[in-house]
Every structure is written in C-alpha cells, then in structure tokens.
PDB file of C-alpha atoms in Angstrom:
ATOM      1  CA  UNK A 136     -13.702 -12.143 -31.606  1.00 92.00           C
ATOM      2  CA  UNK A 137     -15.121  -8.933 -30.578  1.00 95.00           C
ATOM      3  CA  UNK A 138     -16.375  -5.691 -31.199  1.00 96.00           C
ATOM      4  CA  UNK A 139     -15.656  -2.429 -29.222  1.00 94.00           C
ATOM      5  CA  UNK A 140     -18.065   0.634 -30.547  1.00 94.00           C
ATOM      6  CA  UNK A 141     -18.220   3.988 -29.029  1.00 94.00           C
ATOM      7  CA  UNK A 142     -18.576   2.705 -25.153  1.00 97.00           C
ATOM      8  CA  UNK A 143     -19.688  -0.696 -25.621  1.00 97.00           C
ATOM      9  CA  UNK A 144     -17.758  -4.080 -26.166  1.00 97.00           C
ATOM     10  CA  UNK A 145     -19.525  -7.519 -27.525  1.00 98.00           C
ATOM     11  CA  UNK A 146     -17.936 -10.783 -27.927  1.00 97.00           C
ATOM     12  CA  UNK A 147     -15.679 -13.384 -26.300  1.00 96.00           C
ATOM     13  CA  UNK A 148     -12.565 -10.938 -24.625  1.00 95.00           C
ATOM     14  CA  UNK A 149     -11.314 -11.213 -20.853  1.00 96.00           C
ATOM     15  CA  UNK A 150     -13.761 -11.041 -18.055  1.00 97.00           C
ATOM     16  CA  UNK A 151     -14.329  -7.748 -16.290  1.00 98.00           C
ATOM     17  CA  UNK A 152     -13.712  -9.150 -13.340  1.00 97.00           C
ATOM     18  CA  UNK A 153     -10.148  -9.716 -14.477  1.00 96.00           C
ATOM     19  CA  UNK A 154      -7.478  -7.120 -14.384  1.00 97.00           C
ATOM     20  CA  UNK A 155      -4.960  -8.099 -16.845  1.00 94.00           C
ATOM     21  CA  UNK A 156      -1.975  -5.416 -15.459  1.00 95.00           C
ATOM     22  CA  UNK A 157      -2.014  -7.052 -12.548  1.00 96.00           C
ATOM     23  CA  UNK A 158      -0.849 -10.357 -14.313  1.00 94.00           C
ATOM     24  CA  UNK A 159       2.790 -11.011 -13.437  1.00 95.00           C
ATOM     25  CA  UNK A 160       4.925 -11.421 -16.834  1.00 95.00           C
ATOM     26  CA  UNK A 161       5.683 -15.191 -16.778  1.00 94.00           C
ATOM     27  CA  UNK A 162       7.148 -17.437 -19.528  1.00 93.00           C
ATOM     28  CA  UNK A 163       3.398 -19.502 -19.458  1.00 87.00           C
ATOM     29  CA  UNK A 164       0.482 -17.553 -21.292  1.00 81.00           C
ATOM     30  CA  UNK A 165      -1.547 -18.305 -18.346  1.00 77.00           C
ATOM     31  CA  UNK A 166       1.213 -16.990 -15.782  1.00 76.00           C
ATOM     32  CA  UNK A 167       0.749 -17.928 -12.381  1.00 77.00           C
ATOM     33  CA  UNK A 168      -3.190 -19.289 -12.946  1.00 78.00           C
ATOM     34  CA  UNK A 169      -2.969 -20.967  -8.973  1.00 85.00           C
ATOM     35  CA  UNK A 170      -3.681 -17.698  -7.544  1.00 88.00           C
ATOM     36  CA  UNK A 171      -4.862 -15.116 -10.505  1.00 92.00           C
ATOM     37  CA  UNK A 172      -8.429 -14.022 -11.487  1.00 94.00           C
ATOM     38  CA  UNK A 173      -7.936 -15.389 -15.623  1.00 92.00           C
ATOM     39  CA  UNK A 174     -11.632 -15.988 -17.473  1.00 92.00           C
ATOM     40  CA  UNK A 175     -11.640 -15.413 -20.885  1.00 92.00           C
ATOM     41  CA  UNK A 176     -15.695 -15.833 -22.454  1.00 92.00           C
ATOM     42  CA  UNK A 177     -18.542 -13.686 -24.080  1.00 96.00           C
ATOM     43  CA  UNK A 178     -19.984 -10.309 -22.450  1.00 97.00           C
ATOM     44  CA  UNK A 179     -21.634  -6.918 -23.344  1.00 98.00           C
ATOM     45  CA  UNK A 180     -19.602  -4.560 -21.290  1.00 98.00           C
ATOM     46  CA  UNK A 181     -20.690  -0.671 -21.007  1.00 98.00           C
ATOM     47  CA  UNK A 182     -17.557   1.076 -20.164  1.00 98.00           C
ATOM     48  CA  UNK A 183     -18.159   5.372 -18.975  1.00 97.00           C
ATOM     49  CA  UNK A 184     -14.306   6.511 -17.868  1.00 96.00           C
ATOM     50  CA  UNK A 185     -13.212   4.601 -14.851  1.00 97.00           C
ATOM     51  CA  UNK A 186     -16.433   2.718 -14.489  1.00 98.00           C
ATOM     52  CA  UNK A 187     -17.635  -0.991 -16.570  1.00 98.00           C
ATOM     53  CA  UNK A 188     -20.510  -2.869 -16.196  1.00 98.00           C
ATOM     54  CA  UNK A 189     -21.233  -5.937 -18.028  1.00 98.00           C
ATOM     55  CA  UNK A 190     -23.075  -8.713 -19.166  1.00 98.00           C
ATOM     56  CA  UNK A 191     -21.297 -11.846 -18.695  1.00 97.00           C
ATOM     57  CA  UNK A 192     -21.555 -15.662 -20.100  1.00 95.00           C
ATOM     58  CA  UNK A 193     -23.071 -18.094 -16.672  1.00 94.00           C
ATOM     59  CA  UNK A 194     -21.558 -21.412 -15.693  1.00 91.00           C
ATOM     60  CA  UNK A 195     -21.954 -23.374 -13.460  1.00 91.00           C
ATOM     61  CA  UNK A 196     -18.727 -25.600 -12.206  1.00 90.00           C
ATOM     62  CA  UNK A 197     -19.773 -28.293 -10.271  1.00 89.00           C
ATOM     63  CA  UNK A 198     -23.742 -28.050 -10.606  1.00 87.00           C
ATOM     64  CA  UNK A 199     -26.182 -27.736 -13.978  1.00 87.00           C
ATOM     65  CA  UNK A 200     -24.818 -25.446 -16.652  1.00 82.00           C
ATOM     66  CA  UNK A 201     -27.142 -26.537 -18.699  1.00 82.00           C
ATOM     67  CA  UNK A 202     -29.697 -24.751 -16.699  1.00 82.00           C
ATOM     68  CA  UNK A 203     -27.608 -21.767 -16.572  1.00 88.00           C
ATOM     69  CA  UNK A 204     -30.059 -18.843 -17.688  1.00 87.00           C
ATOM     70  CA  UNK A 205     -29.445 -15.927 -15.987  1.00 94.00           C
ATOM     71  CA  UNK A 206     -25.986 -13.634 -17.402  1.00 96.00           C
ATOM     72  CA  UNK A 207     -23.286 -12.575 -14.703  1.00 97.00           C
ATOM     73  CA  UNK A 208     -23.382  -9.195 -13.708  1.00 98.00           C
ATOM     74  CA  UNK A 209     -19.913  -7.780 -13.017  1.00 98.00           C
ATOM     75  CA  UNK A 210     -19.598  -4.132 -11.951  1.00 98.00           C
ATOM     76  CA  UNK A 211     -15.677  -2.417 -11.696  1.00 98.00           C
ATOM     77  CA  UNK A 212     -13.805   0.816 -10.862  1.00 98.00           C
ATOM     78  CA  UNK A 213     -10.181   1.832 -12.481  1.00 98.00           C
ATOM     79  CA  UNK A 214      -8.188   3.912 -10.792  1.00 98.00           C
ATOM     80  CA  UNK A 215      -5.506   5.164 -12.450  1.00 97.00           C
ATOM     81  CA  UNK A 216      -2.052   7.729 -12.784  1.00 97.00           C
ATOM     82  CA  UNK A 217       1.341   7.918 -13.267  1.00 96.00           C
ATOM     83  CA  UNK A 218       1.962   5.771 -10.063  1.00 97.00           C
ATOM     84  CA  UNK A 219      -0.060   2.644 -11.760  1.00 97.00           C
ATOM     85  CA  UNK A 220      -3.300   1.140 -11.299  1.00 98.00           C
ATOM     86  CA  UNK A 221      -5.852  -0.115  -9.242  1.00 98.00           C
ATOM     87  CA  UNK A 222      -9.206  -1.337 -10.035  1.00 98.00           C
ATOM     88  CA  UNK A 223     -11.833  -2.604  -7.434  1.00 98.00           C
ATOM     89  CA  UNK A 224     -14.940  -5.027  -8.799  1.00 98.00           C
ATOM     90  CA  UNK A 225     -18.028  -6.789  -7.732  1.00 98.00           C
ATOM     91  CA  UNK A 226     -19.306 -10.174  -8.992  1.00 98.00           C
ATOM     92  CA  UNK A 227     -22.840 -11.379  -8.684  1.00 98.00           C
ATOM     93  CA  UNK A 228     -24.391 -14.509 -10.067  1.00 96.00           C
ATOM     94  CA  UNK A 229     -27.093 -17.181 -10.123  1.00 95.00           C
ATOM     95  CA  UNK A 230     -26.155 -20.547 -10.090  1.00 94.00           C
ATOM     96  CA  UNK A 231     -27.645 -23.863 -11.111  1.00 92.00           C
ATOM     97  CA  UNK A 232     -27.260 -26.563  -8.737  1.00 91.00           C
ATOM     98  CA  UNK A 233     -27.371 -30.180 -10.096  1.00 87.00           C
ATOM     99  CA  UNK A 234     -30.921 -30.877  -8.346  1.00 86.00           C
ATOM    100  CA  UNK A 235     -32.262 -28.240 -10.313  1.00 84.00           C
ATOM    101  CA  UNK A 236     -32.643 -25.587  -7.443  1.00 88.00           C
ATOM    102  CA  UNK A 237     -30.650 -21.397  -8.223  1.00 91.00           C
ATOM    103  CA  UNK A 238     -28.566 -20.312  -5.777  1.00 93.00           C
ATOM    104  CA  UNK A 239     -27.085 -17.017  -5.608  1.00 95.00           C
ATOM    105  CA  UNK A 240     -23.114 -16.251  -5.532  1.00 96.00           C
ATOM    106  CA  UNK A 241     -21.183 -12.641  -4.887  1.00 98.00           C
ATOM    107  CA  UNK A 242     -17.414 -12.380  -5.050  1.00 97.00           C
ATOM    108  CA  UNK A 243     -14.802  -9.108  -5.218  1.00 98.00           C
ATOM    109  CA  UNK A 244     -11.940  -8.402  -5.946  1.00 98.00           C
ATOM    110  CA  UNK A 245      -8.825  -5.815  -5.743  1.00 98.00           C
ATOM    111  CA  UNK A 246      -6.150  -5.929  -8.131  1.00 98.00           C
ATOM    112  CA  UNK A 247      -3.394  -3.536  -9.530  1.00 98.00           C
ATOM    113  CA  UNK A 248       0.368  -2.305 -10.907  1.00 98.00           C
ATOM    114  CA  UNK A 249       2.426  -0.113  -8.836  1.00 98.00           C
ATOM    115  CA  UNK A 250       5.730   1.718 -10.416  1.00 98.00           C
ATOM    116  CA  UNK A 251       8.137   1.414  -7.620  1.00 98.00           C
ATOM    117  CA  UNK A 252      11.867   2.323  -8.592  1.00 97.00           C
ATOM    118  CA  UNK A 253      13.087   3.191 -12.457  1.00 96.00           C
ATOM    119  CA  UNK A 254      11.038   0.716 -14.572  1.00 96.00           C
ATOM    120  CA  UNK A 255      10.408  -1.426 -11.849  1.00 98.00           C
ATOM    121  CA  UNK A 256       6.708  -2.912 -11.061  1.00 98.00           C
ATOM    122  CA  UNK A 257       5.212  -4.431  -8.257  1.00 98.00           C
ATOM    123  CA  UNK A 258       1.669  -6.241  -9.391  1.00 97.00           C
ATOM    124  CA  UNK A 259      -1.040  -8.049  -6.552  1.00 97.00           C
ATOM    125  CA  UNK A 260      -4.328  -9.156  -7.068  1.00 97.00           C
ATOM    126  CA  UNK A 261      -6.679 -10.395  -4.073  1.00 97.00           C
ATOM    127  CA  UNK A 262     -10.207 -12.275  -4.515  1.00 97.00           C
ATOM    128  CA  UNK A 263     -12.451 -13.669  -2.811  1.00 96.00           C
ATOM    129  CA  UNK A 264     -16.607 -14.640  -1.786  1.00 96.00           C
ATOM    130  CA  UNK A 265     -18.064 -16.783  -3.953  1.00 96.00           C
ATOM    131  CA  UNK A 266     -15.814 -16.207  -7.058  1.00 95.00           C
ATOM    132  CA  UNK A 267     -15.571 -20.082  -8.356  1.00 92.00           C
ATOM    133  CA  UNK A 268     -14.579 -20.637 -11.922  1.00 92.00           C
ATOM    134  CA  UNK A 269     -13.304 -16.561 -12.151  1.00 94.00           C
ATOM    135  CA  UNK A 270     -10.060 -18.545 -10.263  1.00 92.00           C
ATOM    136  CA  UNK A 271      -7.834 -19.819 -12.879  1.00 79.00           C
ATOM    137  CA  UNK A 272      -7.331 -23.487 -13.695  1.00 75.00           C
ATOM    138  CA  UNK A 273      -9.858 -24.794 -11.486  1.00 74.00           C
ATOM    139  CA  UNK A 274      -8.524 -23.758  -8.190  1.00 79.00           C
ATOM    140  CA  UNK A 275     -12.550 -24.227  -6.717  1.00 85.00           C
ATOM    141  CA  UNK A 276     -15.570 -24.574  -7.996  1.00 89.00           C
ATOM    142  CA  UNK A 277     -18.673 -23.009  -7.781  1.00 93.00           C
ATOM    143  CA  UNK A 278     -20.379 -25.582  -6.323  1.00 93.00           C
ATOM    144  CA  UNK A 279     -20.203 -28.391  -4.275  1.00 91.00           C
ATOM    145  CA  UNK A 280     -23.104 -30.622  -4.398  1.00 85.00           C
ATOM    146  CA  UNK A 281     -25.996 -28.057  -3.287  1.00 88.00           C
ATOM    147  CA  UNK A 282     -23.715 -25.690  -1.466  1.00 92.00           C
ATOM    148  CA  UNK A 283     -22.066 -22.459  -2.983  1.00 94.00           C
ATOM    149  CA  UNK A 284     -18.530 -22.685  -2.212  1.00 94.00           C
ATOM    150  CA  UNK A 285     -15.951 -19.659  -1.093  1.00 95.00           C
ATOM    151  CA  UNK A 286     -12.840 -18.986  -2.317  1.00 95.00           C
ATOM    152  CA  UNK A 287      -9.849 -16.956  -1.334  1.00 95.00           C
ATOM    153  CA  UNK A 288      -7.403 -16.272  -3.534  1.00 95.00           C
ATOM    154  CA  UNK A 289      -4.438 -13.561  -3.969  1.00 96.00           C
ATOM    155  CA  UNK A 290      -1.431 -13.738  -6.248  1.00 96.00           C
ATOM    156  CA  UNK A 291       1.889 -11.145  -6.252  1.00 97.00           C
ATOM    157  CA  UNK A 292       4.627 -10.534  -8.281  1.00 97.00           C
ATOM    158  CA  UNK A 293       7.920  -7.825  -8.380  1.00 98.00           C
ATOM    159  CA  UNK A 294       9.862  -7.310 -11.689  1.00 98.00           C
ATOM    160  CA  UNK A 295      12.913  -5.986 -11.596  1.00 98.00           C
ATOM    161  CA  UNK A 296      14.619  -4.730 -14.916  1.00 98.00           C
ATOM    162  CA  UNK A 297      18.493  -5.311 -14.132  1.00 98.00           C
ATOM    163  CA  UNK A 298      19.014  -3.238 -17.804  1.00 97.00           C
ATOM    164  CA  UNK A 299      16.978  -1.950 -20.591  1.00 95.00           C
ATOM    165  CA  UNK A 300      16.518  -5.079 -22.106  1.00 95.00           C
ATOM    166  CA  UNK A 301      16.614  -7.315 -18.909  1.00 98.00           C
ATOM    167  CA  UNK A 302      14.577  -7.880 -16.784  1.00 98.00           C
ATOM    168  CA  UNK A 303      13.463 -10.805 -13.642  1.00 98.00           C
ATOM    169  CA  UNK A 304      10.142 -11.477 -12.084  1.00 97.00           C
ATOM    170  CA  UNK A 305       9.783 -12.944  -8.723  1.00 97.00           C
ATOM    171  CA  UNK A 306       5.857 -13.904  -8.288  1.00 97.00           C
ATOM    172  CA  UNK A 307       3.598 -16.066  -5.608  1.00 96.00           C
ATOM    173  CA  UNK A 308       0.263 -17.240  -6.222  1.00 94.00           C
ATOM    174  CA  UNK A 309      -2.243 -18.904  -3.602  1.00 95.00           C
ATOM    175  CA  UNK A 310      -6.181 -19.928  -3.736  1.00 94.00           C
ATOM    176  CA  UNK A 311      -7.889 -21.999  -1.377  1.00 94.00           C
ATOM    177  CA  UNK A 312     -11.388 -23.237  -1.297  1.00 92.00           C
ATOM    178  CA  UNK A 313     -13.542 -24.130   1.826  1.00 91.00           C
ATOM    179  CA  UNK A 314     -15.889 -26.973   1.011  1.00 89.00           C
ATOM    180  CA  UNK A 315     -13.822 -29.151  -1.513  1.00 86.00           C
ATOM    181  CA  UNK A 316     -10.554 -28.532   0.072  1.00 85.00           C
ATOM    182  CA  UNK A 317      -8.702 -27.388  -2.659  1.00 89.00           C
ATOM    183  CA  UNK A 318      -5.428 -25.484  -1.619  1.00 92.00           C
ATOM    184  CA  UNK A 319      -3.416 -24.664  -4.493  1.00 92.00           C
ATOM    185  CA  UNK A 320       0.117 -22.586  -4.531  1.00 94.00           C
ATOM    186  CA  UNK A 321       2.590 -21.477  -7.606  1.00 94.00           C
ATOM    187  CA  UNK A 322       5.838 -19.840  -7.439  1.00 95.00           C
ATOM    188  CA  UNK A 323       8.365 -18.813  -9.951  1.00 96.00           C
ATOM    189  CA  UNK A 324      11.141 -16.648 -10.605  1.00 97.00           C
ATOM    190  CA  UNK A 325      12.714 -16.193 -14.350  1.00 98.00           C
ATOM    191  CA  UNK A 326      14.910 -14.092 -16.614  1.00 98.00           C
ATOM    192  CA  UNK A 327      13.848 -12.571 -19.957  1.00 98.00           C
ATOM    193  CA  UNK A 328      15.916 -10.796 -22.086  1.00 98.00           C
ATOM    194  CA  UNK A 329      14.682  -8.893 -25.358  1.00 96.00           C
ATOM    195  CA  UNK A 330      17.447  -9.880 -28.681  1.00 96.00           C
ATOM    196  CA  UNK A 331      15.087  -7.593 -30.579  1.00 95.00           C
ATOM    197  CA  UNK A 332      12.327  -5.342 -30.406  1.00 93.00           C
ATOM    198  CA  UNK A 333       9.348  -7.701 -31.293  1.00 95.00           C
ATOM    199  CA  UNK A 334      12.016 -11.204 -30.192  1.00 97.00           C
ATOM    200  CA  UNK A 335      13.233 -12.087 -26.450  1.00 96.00           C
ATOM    201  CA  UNK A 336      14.395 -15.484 -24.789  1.00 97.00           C
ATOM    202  CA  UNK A 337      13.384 -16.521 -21.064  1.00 97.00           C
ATOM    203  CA  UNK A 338      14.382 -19.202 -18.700  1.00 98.00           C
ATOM    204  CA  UNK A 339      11.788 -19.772 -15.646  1.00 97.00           C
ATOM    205  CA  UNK A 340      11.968 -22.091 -12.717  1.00 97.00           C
ATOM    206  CA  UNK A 341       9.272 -22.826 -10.543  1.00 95.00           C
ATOM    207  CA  UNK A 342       6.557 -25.234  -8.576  1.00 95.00           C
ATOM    208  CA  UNK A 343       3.618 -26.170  -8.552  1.00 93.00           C
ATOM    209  CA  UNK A 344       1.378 -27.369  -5.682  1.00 93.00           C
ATOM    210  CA  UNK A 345      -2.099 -29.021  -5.645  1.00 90.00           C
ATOM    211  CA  UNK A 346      -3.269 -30.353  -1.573  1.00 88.00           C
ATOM    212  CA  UNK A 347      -6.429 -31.755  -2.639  1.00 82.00           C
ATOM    213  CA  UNK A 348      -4.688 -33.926  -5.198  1.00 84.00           C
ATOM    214  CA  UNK A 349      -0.971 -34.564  -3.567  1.00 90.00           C
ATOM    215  CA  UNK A 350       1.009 -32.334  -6.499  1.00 91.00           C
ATOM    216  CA  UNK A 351       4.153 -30.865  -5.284  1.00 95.00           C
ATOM    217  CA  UNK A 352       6.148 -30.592  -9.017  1.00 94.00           C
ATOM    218  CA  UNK A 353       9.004 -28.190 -10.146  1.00 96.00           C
ATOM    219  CA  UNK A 354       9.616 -26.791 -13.322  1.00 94.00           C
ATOM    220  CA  UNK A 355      11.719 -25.467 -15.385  1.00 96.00           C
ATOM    221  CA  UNK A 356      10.530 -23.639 -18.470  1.00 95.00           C
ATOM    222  CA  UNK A 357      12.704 -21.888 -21.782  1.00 97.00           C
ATOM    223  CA  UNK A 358      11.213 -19.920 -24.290  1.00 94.00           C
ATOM    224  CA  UNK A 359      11.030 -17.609 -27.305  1.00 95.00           C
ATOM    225  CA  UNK A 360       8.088 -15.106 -28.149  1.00 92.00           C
ATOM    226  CA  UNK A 361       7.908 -12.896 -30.992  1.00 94.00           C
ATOM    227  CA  UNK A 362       5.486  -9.977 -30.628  1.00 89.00           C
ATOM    228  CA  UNK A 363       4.038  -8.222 -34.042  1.00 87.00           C
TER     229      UNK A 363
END
C-alpha cells in the first residue's frame, strides 16, 4: 500500500531505482529477473517533473540487516517524448557487514523504451557498481563476508506486434557478480495474443542459467491474464 499526495509518495511501491518501461512483457510477473533492476519495498519519494529523490528501505544481503539503520538514498532523471523513455539514476547506501563494521555502496543505472517501427518497442536496461539486492532474484549480493561486492548487469528485449492484437517479444538478460561468482543469464521469446480487451493467452519458451550453481534449464510457459 501507498500513498501519492501532491509530489510525494509513502509506502511499499517499486524502487526508484527501477524503471518499470524498460521491463520486457514476459508471460512471468517477474519477466526476465536474471538481468533486470526489480525491488519492490517501502520509500518516501519527492518527485519535481523529470527529477525523484527518495528515501528507501536498507538491507543488507549477505551481512547484518539487523543493523541496517541508515535509509537508501536513490536520486533519478526521466527523460521523456514521443520517441520513448529514458531515465538515468544513482544509488548510494550504507551497509552492515556481519562483524558489525558500515561500509558504503554506490551503483547506477540507465534504462529505457524506444518506439522503433508502427507499435513496435525496443526496451534495455544496464546496471552496475555496487547495486546488490536492486538485481532481481538474487543475481549478487551485497556483501561477501566484509567486502562490498560489484555487479554488472544489463537486460534487452524487442517486441514486435505482427497485428493489432498480436504481438512477440524476443528478450536477453545477463548479471554477473565479481566476488561470489555468480553469472546468471535468461532468454525467452513468446507469443501473446489479446481474445479480449481486458483477456489474452501466451505461450513462452525459454532458459534459464545459474554458473555459480550448475543450472542450465528450459522452459516452456502458457498462460492467461485478465486485466481490470
């Protein structure tokens, strides 16, 4: 639950940090978390046009949350028009280690949607520093015993509409860590169709890859969604 009033927002909504255009439309709620920025938790955000600044919920993955004190600070730009949009953010937080000592963290990122031809889309998202637990599904941590660990992480995606109530998306997601060694990769590709307005139907194949813990798995994925 939150609250929006006038230019402030309080309560548990997406980070940020996260730009949720730039998610690719996938048959999963989570889409393709191996490479995206997707953090959902509590924040004061001051939003002023293209600028936001908030307040954000701490944790710390791998050390002391319990020590956690000190919010996350998350400043971000929108930039936006008829071509799409592109929106450019900072991270910075303090992080509790499990012997008790802070350490300080800093991560960006650059993410977007691009029109390209008709009703066409092309969506990318790129992070990286010290970014952590902002990587979905665990793809690193924050830290690694006393160390602050760095993260890379980028994810793209093209949807096509082959009619007006077709359409495909083709997307690739990557993040790789440097201390723990995790390396994780997603790929997909899928067909929705919309039988009504609020109902469509999708079939999705995929894989799923996970290095540091010897996952290599396809998938194959049908669905229906109703939108109100």
């Amino acid at each position: 639950a939150f609250i929006n009033s006038k230019n402030w927002t309080v309560g548990q909504k997406w980070s940020t940090f996260m730009n949720t255009s730039a998610l690719a439309e996938t048959l999963d709620f989570a889409g393709a978390a191996m490479g995206e920025v997707f953090v959902r938790h509590t924040q004061v955000r001051y939003t002023n046009g293209g600028l936001q600044l908030s307040i954000e919920n701490p944790e710390s993955l791998g050390g002391d949350n319990s020590e956690d004190s000190v919010p996350d600070f998350v400043a971000r730009y929108n930039f936006k028009g008829d071509w799409g949009n592109v929106s450019v953010a900072g991270l910075a937080r303090s992080l509790s280690t499990a012997g008790g000592e802070s350490e300080s963290a800093f991560g960006y990122s650059i993410a977007g949607r691009l029109s390209t031809v008709g009703k066409d889309d092309f969506r990318f998202q790129y992070s990286g520093g010290e970014v952590g637990r902002y990587v979905g599904v665990v793809s690193a941590l924050d830290l690694v015993g006393e160390e602050v660990e760095e993260t890379d992480a980028y994810l793209v995606s093209y949807r096509h509409f082959w009619t007006e109530d077709t359409r495909s998306t083709l997307t690739y997601g990557h993040a790789e860590a440097d201390i723990s060694g995790m390396e994780s990769a997603q790929w997909s590709v899928n067909v929705i169709k919309n039988l009504t307005k609020q109902l469509s139907v999708g079939v999705e194949v995929g894989n799923i890859s996970r290095d540091d813990l010897d996952i290599d798995s396809d998938y194959a994925q049908v669905s229906l969604k109703y939108v109100l």
